Coordinates of C-alpha atoms in Angstrom, one line a residue:
M1 CA 88.8 110.0 86.3
Q2 CA 90.4 110.1 89.8
T3 CA 89.9 113.6 91.2
Y4 CA 92.1 113.2 94.4
T5 CA 95.7 112.8 95.1
T6 CA 95.7 110.9 98.5
Q7 CA 93.3 109.1 100.7
M8 CA 93.3 112.2 102.9
D9 CA 92.7 114.5 99.9
A10 CA 89.7 112.4 98.9
A11 CA 88.2 112.3 102.3
R12 CA 88.4 116.1 102.7
K13 CA 86.7 116.4 99.3
G14 CA 83.8 114.3 100.6
I15 CA 84.9 111.2 98.5
V16 CA 84.6 107.7 99.9
T17 CA 87.3 105.7 98.1
P18 CA 87.3 102.0 97.4
E19 CA 89.8 101.6 100.1
M20 CA 87.6 103.3 102.6
E21 CA 84.8 101.0 101.7
V22 CA 87.0 98.0 102.4
V23 CA 88.2 99.3 105.7
A24 CA 84.7 100.2 106.8
K25 CA 83.5 96.7 106.1
K26 CA 86.4 95.0 108.0
E27 CA 85.8 97.4 111.0
Y28 CA 82.2 97.2 111.1
R29 CA 82.0 101.0 110.7
T30 CA 80.2 103.1 108.1
P31 CA 82.1 104.4 105.1
E32 CA 81.2 107.9 106.2
E33 CA 82.8 107.4 109.7
I34 CA 86.0 106.2 107.9
R35 CA 86.0 109.0 105.6
Q36 CA 85.6 111.6 108.4
W37 CA 88.4 110.1 110.5
V38 CA 90.7 109.9 107.6
S39 CA 90.0 113.6 106.8
E40 CA 90.9 114.6 110.3
G41 CA 94.1 112.5 110.3
K42 CA 92.9 110.2 113.0
V43 CA 92.9 107.2 110.7
A44 CA 95.5 106.5 108.1
I45 CA 94.9 104.0 105.1
P46 CA 98.5 103.5 103.8
A47 CA 97.7 102.6 100.1
N48 CA 100.4 103.5 97.5
K49 CA 98.8 103.9 94.1
H50 CA 101.2 101.4 92.6
H51 CA 100.5 98.6 95.2
T52 CA 97.7 97.3 93.2
C53 CA 97.4 93.9 95.0
L54 CA 96.9 95.6 98.4
N55 CA 94.1 94.6 100.7
P56 CA 93.8 97.9 102.4
E57 CA 93.7 98.4 106.3
G58 CA 92.9 101.3 108.4
V59 CA 95.2 102.4 111.2
G60 CA 93.7 104.4 114.1
S61 CA 92.9 104.0 117.8
M62 CA 89.2 103.6 117.1
L63 CA 89.8 100.6 114.8
R64 CA 91.3 97.2 115.4
T65 CA 94.8 97.3 116.5
K66 CA 97.1 96.3 113.7
I67 CA 100.6 94.7 113.8
N68 CA 103.6 95.0 111.8
V69 CA 106.3 92.5 111.1
N70 CA 110.0 93.6 110.5
L71 CA 112.2 91.4 108.3
G72 CA 114.9 91.8 105.7
V73 CA 118.4 90.6 105.0
S74 CA 121.7 91.7 106.7
R75 CA 125.3 91.1 105.9
D76 CA 125.4 88.1 108.1
C77 CA 122.0 86.6 107.1
K78 CA 121.3 87.3 103.4
D79 CA 119.0 84.6 102.0
Y80 CA 116.0 86.3 100.5
S81 CA 114.1 82.9 100.1
I82 CA 114.2 82.6 103.9
E83 CA 112.8 86.2 104.0
M84 CA 109.9 85.3 101.7
Q85 CA 109.1 82.3 104.0
K86 CA 108.8 84.8 106.8
V87 CA 106.6 87.0 104.6
M88 CA 104.2 84.2 103.8
S89 CA 104.2 83.1 107.6
A90 CA 103.4 86.7 108.6
V91 CA 100.6 87.2 106.1
N92 CA 99.1 83.7 106.8
M93 CA 99.1 84.5 110.5
G94 CA 97.2 87.7 110.0
A95 CA 99.8 90.5 110.2
E96 CA 98.6 93.7 108.7
A97 CA 102.0 95.0 107.5
I98 CA 105.5 94.1 106.5
M99 CA 108.5 96.3 106.9
D100 CA 111.5 95.5 104.8
L101 CA 114.6 96.6 106.8
S102 CA 117.1 95.0 104.5
S103 CA 120.6 96.4 105.0
H104 CA 122.6 94.4 102.5
G105 CA 122.8 93.6 98.7
N106 CA 120.4 94.5 95.9
T107 CA 117.3 95.5 97.8
Q108 CA 115.1 96.7 95.0
P109 CA 114.1 93.3 93.5
F110 CA 112.9 92.1 97.0
R111 CA 111.1 95.4 97.6
Q112 CA 109.3 95.2 94.3
K113 CA 108.3 91.5 94.8
L114 CA 106.7 92.6 98.1
T115 CA 104.7 95.4 96.4
H116 CA 103.7 93.3 93.4
E117 CA 102.7 90.1 95.3
C118 CA 102.0 90.9 99.0
P119 CA 98.4 91.9 100.0
V120 CA 99.3 93.6 103.2
M121 CA 100.8 97.1 103.8
I122 CA 104.6 97.4 102.9
G123 CA 106.8 99.8 104.8
T124 CA 110.4 100.6 104.5
V125 CA 113.2 102.9 106.0
P126 CA 114.8 104.7 103.0
V127 CA 117.8 106.0 105.1
Y128 CA 118.9 102.3 105.5
D129 CA 118.7 101.7 101.7
S130 CA 120.7 104.9 100.9
V131 CA 124.1 103.6 101.5
I132 CA 123.2 100.2 99.9
H133 CA 121.7 101.8 96.9
Y134 CA 124.7 104.1 96.1
Q135 CA 127.2 101.7 97.5
R136 CA 128.9 104.7 99.1
D137 CA 129.8 105.4 102.7
L138 CA 127.5 107.6 104.6
A139 CA 129.5 110.8 104.7
T140 CA 129.8 110.9 101.1
L141 CA 125.9 111.0 100.4
T142 CA 124.1 114.3 99.9
A143 CA 120.8 115.5 101.1
Q144 CA 119.6 114.9 97.5
D145 CA 120.7 111.4 97.6
F146 CA 118.5 110.6 100.5
I147 CA 115.5 112.3 99.0
D148 CA 115.9 110.4 95.7
V149 CA 115.8 107.1 97.6
V150 CA 112.5 108.2 99.2
R151 CA 111.3 108.9 95.7
L152 CA 112.5 105.4 94.5
H153 CA 110.7 103.6 97.3
A154 CA 107.6 105.6 96.6
E155 CA 107.7 104.6 92.8
D156 CA 108.3 101.0 93.8
G157 CA 105.0 100.9 95.6
V158 CA 105.6 101.1 99.4
D159 CA 102.8 102.1 101.4
F160 CA 104.5 103.9 104.3
V161 CA 108.1 105.1 104.7
T162 CA 109.7 105.7 108.2
L163 CA 111.5 109.0 108.2
H164 CA 113.5 110.2 111.1
C165 CA 112.6 113.9 110.5
G166 CA 112.4 115.0 114.2
I167 CA 116.1 115.1 115.2
T168 CA 118.1 118.3 114.2
R169 CA 121.5 119.6 114.9
K170 CA 120.3 120.8 118.2
T171 CA 119.7 117.1 119.1
I172 CA 123.5 116.5 118.9
D173 CA 124.0 119.0 121.7
Q174 CA 121.1 117.4 123.7
I175 CA 122.5 114.0 123.5
R176 CA 125.9 115.1 124.7
K177 CA 124.4 117.2 127.3
H178 CA 121.9 114.9 128.9
K179 CA 124.1 111.8 128.7
R180 CA 121.5 109.3 128.2
K181 CA 122.4 105.7 129.3
M182 CA 121.8 104.4 125.8
N183 CA 122.2 107.4 123.7
I184 CA 120.3 106.7 120.3
V185 CA 119.2 103.1 119.7
S186 CA 117.2 103.7 116.5
R187 CA 119.2 102.4 113.6
G188 CA 117.8 105.1 111.2
G189 CA 118.1 107.7 113.8
S190 CA 121.6 106.9 114.5
L191 CA 122.6 107.0 110.8
V192 CA 121.0 110.6 110.5
F193 CA 122.8 111.6 113.7
A194 CA 126.1 110.3 112.3
W195 CA 125.7 112.0 109.0
M196 CA 124.9 115.4 110.6
C197 CA 128.0 114.9 112.9
M198 CA 130.3 114.1 109.9
T199 CA 129.1 116.6 107.4
G200 CA 128.0 119.4 109.7
N201 CA 124.8 119.7 107.7
E202 CA 121.2 119.8 109.0
N203 CA 119.0 116.6 109.0
P204 CA 118.0 116.3 105.3
F205 CA 114.7 114.7 106.0
Y206 CA 113.8 117.8 108.2
E207 CA 115.4 120.4 106.0
H208 CA 113.8 119.1 102.9
F209 CA 110.5 118.0 104.4
D210 CA 108.4 119.9 101.9
E211 CA 110.1 118.2 98.9
I212 CA 109.5 114.8 100.6
L213 CA 105.7 115.8 101.0
D214 CA 105.5 116.3 97.4
I215 CA 106.7 112.9 96.7
C216 CA 104.4 111.3 99.2
E217 CA 101.4 113.2 97.9
E218 CA 102.1 112.2 94.3
H219 CA 102.2 108.5 95.1
D220 CA 100.0 108.5 98.2
V221 CA 102.7 107.3 100.6
T222 CA 102.0 107.6 104.3
I223 CA 104.8 109.1 106.3
S224 CA 105.6 107.2 109.5
L225 CA 107.5 109.8 111.6
G226 CA 110.4 107.9 113.1
D227 CA 111.3 108.3 116.7
A228 CA 115.1 108.6 116.6
C229 CA 115.2 109.3 120.3
R230 CA 113.0 106.5 121.5
P231 CA 114.4 105.1 124.7
G232 CA 116.6 102.0 124.5
C233 CA 116.4 101.3 128.1
L234 CA 114.1 102.1 131.0
A235 CA 116.4 104.7 132.4
D236 CA 115.9 106.9 129.2
A237 CA 112.1 106.6 129.2
T238 CA 110.1 109.8 128.7
D239 CA 113.2 112.1 129.0
V240 CA 113.9 115.4 127.4
C241 CA 115.3 114.1 124.2
Q242 CA 112.3 111.8 123.6
I243 CA 109.6 114.5 124.4
E244 CA 111.3 117.3 122.5
E245 CA 111.5 115.1 119.4
L246 CA 107.8 114.2 119.9
V247 CA 106.9 118.0 119.9
R248 CA 108.8 118.4 116.7
L249 CA 107.0 115.5 115.2
G250 CA 103.7 117.2 116.1
E251 CA 104.7 120.1 114.1
L252 CA 105.7 118.0 111.2
T253 CA 102.3 116.1 111.4
K254 CA 100.5 119.5 110.8
R255 CA 102.7 120.3 107.9
A256 CA 102.0 116.8 106.3
W257 CA 98.4 117.1 106.7
A258 CA 98.5 120.5 105.0
H259 CA 99.7 118.7 102.0
N260 CA 97.0 116.0 102.4
V261 CA 99.7 113.5 103.3
Q262 CA 98.7 110.8 105.8
V263 CA 100.7 110.5 108.9
M264 CA 101.6 107.9 111.5
V265 CA 103.7 108.8 114.4
E266 CA 106.3 106.3 116.0
G267 CA 106.8 105.7 119.7
P268 CA 108.8 104.1 122.3
G269 CA 110.7 101.9 123.0
H270 CA 111.7 100.7 126.4
V271 CA 109.1 102.2 128.9
P272 CA 108.3 101.1 132.5
L273 CA 104.7 99.7 132.7
N274 CA 103.6 102.7 134.9
Q275 CA 104.6 105.2 132.2
V276 CA 103.1 103.5 129.1
A277 CA 99.6 104.9 129.2
A278 CA 101.0 108.4 130.0
N279 CA 103.3 108.1 127.0
M280 CA 100.2 107.3 124.8
E281 CA 98.2 110.4 126.3
V282 CA 101.1 112.7 125.7
Q283 CA 101.4 111.5 122.0
K284 CA 97.7 111.9 121.4
S285 CA 97.7 115.5 122.7
I286 CA 101.0 116.7 120.9
C287 CA 100.2 114.9 117.6
M288 CA 96.5 115.7 117.6
G289 CA 95.3 112.2 117.5
A290 CA 97.5 110.9 114.6
P291 CA 97.8 107.1 114.7
F292 CA 100.5 105.9 117.1
Y293 CA 102.9 103.3 116.0
V294 CA 104.8 101.7 118.9
L295 CA 107.7 99.2 119.2
G296 CA 106.6 97.1 122.1
P297 CA 106.9 99.1 124.4
L298 CA 109.4 96.8 126.3
V299 CA 108.6 97.0 130.1
T300 CA 111.8 95.6 131.4
D301 CA 115.5 95.4 130.0
I302 CA 116.4 92.0 131.3
A303 CA 114.7 89.4 129.2
P304 CA 116.7 88.7 126.0
G305 CA 115.3 85.7 124.5
Y306 CA 111.9 86.5 125.7
D307 CA 111.5 90.1 124.6
H308 CA 108.3 89.1 122.5
I309 CA 106.7 88.6 126.0
T310 CA 108.0 92.0 127.5
A311 CA 106.8 93.7 124.3
A312 CA 103.4 92.1 124.4
I313 CA 102.8 93.2 128.1
G314 CA 103.7 96.8 127.1
G315 CA 101.9 96.6 123.7
A316 CA 98.6 95.5 125.4
V317 CA 98.7 98.5 127.7
A318 CA 99.8 100.9 125.0
A319 CA 97.0 99.7 122.5
A320 CA 94.4 99.8 125.2
S321 CA 95.5 103.4 126.0
G322 CA 95.4 104.6 122.4
A323 CA 98.1 103.0 120.3
A324 CA 96.9 102.0 116.9
F325 CA 99.7 99.9 115.4
L326 CA 102.1 97.5 117.2
C327 CA 105.5 96.6 115.9
Y328 CA 106.2 93.1 116.7
V329 CA 109.2 92.0 118.7
T330 CA 110.6 88.5 118.5
P331 CA 112.6 86.5 120.9
A332 CA 115.7 87.4 118.9
E333 CA 115.4 91.0 119.7
H334 CA 118.8 92.5 120.9
L335 CA 120.5 89.1 120.0
A336 CA 120.2 88.1 116.2
L337 CA 118.3 88.4 113.0
P338 CA 115.0 86.5 113.7
N339 CA 114.5 83.2 112.0
V340 CA 111.2 81.8 110.8
D341 CA 110.2 80.4 114.2
D342 CA 111.2 83.7 115.9
V343 CA 109.0 85.6 113.6
K344 CA 106.0 83.2 114.3
Q345 CA 106.5 83.7 118.1
G346 CA 106.7 87.5 117.6
I347 CA 103.5 87.6 115.6
V348 CA 101.6 85.6 118.1
A349 CA 102.6 87.6 121.0
S350 CA 101.8 90.8 119.2
K351 CA 98.5 89.6 118.0
I352 CA 97.5 88.5 121.6
A353 CA 98.5 92.0 122.8
A354 CA 96.5 93.7 120.0
H355 CA 93.4 91.5 120.6
A356 CA 93.4 91.9 124.3
A357 CA 93.6 95.7 123.8
D358 CA 90.7 95.6 121.4
I359 CA 88.4 93.8 123.8
A360 CA 89.4 96.3 126.5
K361 CA 88.6 99.3 124.1
G362 CA 85.2 97.8 123.1
I363 CA 86.0 97.5 119.4
P364 CA 83.1 96.3 117.6
H365 CA 82.9 92.5 117.5
A366 CA 86.4 92.1 118.9
R367 CA 85.3 89.7 121.5
D368 CA 83.1 87.5 119.1
I369 CA 85.8 84.9 118.8
D370 CA 86.3 84.6 122.5
D371 CA 82.7 84.0 123.1
K372 CA 82.9 81.3 120.5
M373 CA 85.8 79.8 122.3
G374 CA 83.9 79.9 125.6
D375 CA 80.9 77.9 123.9
A376 CA 83.4 75.3 122.4
R377 CA 85.1 74.9 125.8
R378 CA 81.7 74.4 127.6
V379 CA 80.8 71.4 125.5
L380 CA 84.4 70.1 125.1
D381 CA 84.4 70.5 121.4
W382 CA 88.2 70.3 120.6
D383 CA 88.0 71.0 116.9
A384 CA 85.9 74.1 117.4
Q385 CA 88.3 75.2 120.0
F386 CA 91.2 74.8 117.6
A387 CA 89.3 76.8 115.0
C388 CA 89.0 79.8 117.4
A389 CA 92.7 79.6 118.6
I390 CA 95.1 82.3 117.4
D391 CA 97.5 79.5 116.7
P392 CA 95.5 76.4 115.9
E393 CA 98.4 74.3 114.7
T394 CA 100.4 74.6 118.0
A395 CA 97.3 74.1 120.1
K396 CA 96.4 70.9 118.3
A397 CA 100.0 69.7 118.4
I398 CA 100.2 70.1 122.2
R399 CA 96.9 68.2 122.8
D400 CA 97.8 65.5 120.3
A401 CA 101.2 65.0 122.0
R402 CA 99.7 64.2 125.4
L403 CA 96.2 62.8 124.6
P404 CA 94.1 61.5 127.7
E405 CA 93.0 57.8 128.0
D406 CA 90.3 56.3 125.9
D407 CA 87.6 56.3 128.7
H408 CA 87.7 60.1 129.1
S409 CA 88.9 61.3 125.6
D410 CA 86.7 64.3 125.8
T411 CA 88.9 65.8 128.5
C412 CA 92.6 66.6 128.4
S413 CA 95.6 64.9 130.3
M414 CA 95.8 67.7 132.8
C415 CA 92.6 66.7 134.8
G416 CA 91.2 63.6 133.1
K417 CA 88.0 62.7 134.8
F418 CA 88.6 65.5 137.5
C419 CA 87.8 67.9 134.6
A420 CA 85.5 70.6 136.1
V421 CA 83.8 71.2 132.6
R422 CA 82.9 67.5 132.4
S423 CA 81.7 67.3 135.9
M424 CA 79.4 70.3 135.6
N425 CA 77.9 69.1 132.4
K426 CA 77.1 65.8 133.8
A427 CA 75.8 67.3 137.1
L428 CA 73.5 69.8 135.2
A429 CA 72.3 66.9 133.0
G430 CA 71.4 64.8 136.1
E431 CA 74.0 62.2 135.1
Y432 CA 76.3 60.1 137.4
I433 CA 79.8 61.5 137.6
D434 CA 82.6 58.8 137.6
I435 CA 86.0 60.0 138.8
L436 CA 88.1 56.9 139.3

């Protein structure tokens, strides 16, 4: 008989859950370490009771950095079969989470398919789905309508929900007063802001936070506290609107923990490289070490088409400085709904950033695969190198397209017989080194 409501409730009762056992094994940690961190809120294990096919993961700065893949249909791109291709690509490439951000059509069957078939964490943003679910304009929805959609997503089995609880009617005056260059760029945040402006009511996710906590506690849904005021350009980074919202998210984190509801806190956004580490430190302090989930951060505003690179640069610094969860960014960011290849590019960039940060932080066994790659390269074992590669298919395709001549097939077409590795191996073995 299960004697706990959530992973945090179990941890505080001294119970090591099956999910904690799995996470401990993956992270080379003891189950007791994981239990302690979950009890303190420093690690979250998003694991809805209804998501029975889940292979659980822990999210926390002392664990491997996890990555999330956003997908979902829009009015202009509404082929769910393509979205499932993206899902399978993401899972096969090692993404730990999928967020369904669909904003068109009948969203529930796709969401349920994910939670019935997909082994990774599933997240959603219920405020997007509210307009779609009721097929009514934003201004006609009530606070209860929004809460009922949160309940629907919890019943459907999603492991975490992004809720923009931290903006209030005071934020409306702030945005008008401080005149940000990009105002609010969070899609969910802008919808909540617009609803408050049109109805004159308080943010329903803030005003009815306790009712939402009851729902999340019942189904063990982790709340990802959305950063509605995240900077959308470098000029708005670390400003009053962003920091005041973060302070409120810290207060809401305490309230969630009091209900034994797990929390992640979302972060920026567009941030200059020299401010990234400071943003992580501020969050850790204000939100008491709750796992930080960041979008990028993007360290420049001028690279549309290459924003997977700008995000990977910021993401590596963020994760090395304490971020626990990176939301991938694709080459299509700011331009279009990503296609299957964009998704792959975004995943690879984010995984490189996460892995680089894990090595820098000294996460147990993070560098093992790099050491294997070094061994494979020393002996020019190409198959072993591909096996160690983050994207073996692409690495092999590049080599195969430009193979060296037969008399030095152990090298590559870059250096041929000038290959330093080949020369050193022969020299150390006392062999003659032919170059021409």
